[in-house]
PDB file of C-alpha atoms in Angstrom:
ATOM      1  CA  UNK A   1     -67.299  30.130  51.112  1.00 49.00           C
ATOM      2  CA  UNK A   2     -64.103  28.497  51.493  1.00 50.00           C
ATOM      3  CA  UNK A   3     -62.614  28.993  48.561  1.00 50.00           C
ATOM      4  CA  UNK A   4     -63.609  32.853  48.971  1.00 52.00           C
ATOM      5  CA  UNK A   5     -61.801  32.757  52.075  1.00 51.00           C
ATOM      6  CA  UNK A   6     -58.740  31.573  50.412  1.00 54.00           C
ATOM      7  CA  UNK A   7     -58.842  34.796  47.788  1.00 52.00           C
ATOM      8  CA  UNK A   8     -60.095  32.691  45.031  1.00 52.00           C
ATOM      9  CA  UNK A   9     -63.221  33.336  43.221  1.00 53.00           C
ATOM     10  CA  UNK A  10     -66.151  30.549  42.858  1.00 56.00           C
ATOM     11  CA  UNK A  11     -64.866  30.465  38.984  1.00 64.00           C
ATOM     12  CA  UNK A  12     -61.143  28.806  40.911  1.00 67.00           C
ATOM     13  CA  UNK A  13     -59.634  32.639  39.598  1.00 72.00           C
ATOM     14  CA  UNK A  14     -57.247  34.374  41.847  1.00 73.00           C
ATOM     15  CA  UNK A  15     -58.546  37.390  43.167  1.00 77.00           C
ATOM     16  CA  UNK A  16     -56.384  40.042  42.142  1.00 80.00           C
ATOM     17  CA  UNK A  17     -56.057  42.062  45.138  1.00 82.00           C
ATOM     18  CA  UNK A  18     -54.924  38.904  47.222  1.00 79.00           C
ATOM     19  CA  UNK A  19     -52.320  38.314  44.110  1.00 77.00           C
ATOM     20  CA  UNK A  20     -51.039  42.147  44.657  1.00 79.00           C
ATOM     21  CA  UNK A  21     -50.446  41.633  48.101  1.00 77.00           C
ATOM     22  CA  UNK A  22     -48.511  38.564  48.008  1.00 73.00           C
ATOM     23  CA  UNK A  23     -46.600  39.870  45.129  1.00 73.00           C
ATOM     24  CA  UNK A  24     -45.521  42.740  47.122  1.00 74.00           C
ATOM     25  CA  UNK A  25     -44.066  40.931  49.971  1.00 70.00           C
ATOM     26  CA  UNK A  26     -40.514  41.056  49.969  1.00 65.00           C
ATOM     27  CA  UNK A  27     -40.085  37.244  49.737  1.00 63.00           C
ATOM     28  CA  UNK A  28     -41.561  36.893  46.383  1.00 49.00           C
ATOM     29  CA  UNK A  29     -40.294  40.741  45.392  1.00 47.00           C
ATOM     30  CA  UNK A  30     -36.325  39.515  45.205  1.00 64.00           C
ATOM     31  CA  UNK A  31     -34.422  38.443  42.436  1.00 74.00           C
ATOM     32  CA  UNK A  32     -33.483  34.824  42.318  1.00 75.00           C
ATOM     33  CA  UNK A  33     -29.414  34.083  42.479  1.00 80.00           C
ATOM     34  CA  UNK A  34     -28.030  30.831  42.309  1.00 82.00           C
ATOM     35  CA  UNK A  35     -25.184  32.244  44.690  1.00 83.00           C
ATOM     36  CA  UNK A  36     -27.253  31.148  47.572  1.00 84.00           C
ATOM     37  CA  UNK A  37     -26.510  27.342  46.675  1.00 86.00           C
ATOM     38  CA  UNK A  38     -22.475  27.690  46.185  1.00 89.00           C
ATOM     39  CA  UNK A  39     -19.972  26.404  48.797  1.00 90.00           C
ATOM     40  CA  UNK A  40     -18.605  29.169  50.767  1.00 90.00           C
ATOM     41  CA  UNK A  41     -14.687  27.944  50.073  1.00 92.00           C
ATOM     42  CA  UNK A  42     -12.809  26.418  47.419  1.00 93.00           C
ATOM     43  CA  UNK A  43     -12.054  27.348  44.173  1.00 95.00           C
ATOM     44  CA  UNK A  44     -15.059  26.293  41.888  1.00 93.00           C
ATOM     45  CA  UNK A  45     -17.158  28.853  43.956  1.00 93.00           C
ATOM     46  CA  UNK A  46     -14.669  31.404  43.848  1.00 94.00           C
ATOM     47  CA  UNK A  47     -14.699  31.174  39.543  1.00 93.00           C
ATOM     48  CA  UNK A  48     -18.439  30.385  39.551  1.00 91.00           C
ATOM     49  CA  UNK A  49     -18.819  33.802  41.407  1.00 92.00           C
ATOM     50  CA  UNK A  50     -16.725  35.909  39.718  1.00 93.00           C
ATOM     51  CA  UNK A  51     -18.037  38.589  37.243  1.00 93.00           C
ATOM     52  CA  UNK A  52     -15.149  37.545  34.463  1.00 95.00           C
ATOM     53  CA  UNK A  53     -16.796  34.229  34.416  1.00 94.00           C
ATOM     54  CA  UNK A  54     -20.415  35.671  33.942  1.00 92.00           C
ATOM     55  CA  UNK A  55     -19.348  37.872  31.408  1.00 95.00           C
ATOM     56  CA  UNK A  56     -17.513  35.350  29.622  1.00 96.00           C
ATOM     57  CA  UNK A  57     -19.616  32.318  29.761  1.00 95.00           C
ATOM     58  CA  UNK A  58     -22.627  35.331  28.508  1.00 96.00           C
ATOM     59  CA  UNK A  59     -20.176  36.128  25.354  1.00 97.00           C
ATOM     60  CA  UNK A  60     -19.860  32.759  24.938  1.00 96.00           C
ATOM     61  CA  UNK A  61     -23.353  31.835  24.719  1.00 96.00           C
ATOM     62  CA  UNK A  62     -24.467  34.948  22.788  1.00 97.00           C
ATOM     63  CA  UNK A  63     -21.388  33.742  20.334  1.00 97.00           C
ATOM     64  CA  UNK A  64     -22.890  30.308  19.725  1.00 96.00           C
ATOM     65  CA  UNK A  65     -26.336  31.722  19.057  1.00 96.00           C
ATOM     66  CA  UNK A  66     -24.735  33.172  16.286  1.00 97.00           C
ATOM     67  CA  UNK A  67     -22.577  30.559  15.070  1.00 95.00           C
ATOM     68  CA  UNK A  68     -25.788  28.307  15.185  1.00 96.00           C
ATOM     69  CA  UNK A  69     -26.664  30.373  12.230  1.00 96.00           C
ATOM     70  CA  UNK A  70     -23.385  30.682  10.464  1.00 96.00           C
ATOM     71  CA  UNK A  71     -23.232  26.718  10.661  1.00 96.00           C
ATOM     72  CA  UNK A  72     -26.722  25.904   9.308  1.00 95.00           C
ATOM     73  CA  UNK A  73     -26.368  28.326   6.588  1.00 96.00           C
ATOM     74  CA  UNK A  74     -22.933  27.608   5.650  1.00 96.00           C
ATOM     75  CA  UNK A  75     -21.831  24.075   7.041  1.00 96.00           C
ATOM     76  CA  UNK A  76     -23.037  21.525   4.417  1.00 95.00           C
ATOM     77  CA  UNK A  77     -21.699  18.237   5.761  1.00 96.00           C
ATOM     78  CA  UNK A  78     -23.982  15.536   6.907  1.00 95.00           C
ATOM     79  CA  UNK A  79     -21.702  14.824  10.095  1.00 95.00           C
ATOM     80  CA  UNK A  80     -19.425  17.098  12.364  1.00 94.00           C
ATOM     81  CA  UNK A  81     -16.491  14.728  11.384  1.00 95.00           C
ATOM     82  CA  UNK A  82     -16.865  15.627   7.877  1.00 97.00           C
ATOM     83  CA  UNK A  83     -17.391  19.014   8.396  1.00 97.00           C
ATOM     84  CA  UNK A  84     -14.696  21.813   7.588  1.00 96.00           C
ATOM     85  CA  UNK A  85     -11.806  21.612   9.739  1.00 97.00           C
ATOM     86  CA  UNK A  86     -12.945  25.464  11.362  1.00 96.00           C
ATOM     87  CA  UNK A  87     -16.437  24.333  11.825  1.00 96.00           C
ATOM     88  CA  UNK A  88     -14.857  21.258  14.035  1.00 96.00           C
ATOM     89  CA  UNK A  89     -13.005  24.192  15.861  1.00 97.00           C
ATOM     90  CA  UNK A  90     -15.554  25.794  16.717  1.00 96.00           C
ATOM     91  CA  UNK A  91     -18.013  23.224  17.735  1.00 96.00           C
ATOM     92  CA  UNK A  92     -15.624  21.357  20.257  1.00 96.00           C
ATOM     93  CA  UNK A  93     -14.788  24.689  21.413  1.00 95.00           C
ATOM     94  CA  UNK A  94     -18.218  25.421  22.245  1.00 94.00           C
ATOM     95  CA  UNK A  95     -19.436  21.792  23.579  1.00 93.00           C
ATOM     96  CA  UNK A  96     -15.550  22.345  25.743  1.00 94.00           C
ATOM     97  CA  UNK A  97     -17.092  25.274  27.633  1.00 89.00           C
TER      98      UNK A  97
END
């Protein structure tokens, strides 16, 4: 009877219509942002929130998705230090960001 009581069911399920209503509240109902846990001053915050640097750092990792590909198919060197001088490139370019 407890455990009824609680919205579960005596199988330990949720029961559904307890699930929609806390789902609905508007607690659970907003989107999580990472803003929330930036400094208010200072510089870091100030690039961290701007949309240039979202945008960028999301080209960036859509780029290396790609070049993940490029480099498996096309890179044949056992180690990065014998790799292709424009696979290097890339690679420290990538880890730099």
């Amino acid at each position: 009877e407890q455990e009824m009581k609680r919205g579960l069911s005596l199988q330990g399920v949720p029961n559904l219509d307890d699930l929609k209503q806390q789902l609905s509240q508007p607690d659970l109902a907003k989107a999580f942002s990472a803003d929330q846990y930036y400094h208010d001053t200072g510089h870091a915050q100030m690039v961290a929130r701007s949309s240039a640097f979202q945008a960028i750092t999301l080209i960036m990792i859509l780029f290396y998705s790609i070049w993940l590909g490029i480099d498996a198919d096309l890179n044949k060197a056992p180690t990065l230090l014998e790799a292709p001088v424009a696979f290097q490139v890339v690679e420290h370019t990538c880890c730099t960001f």
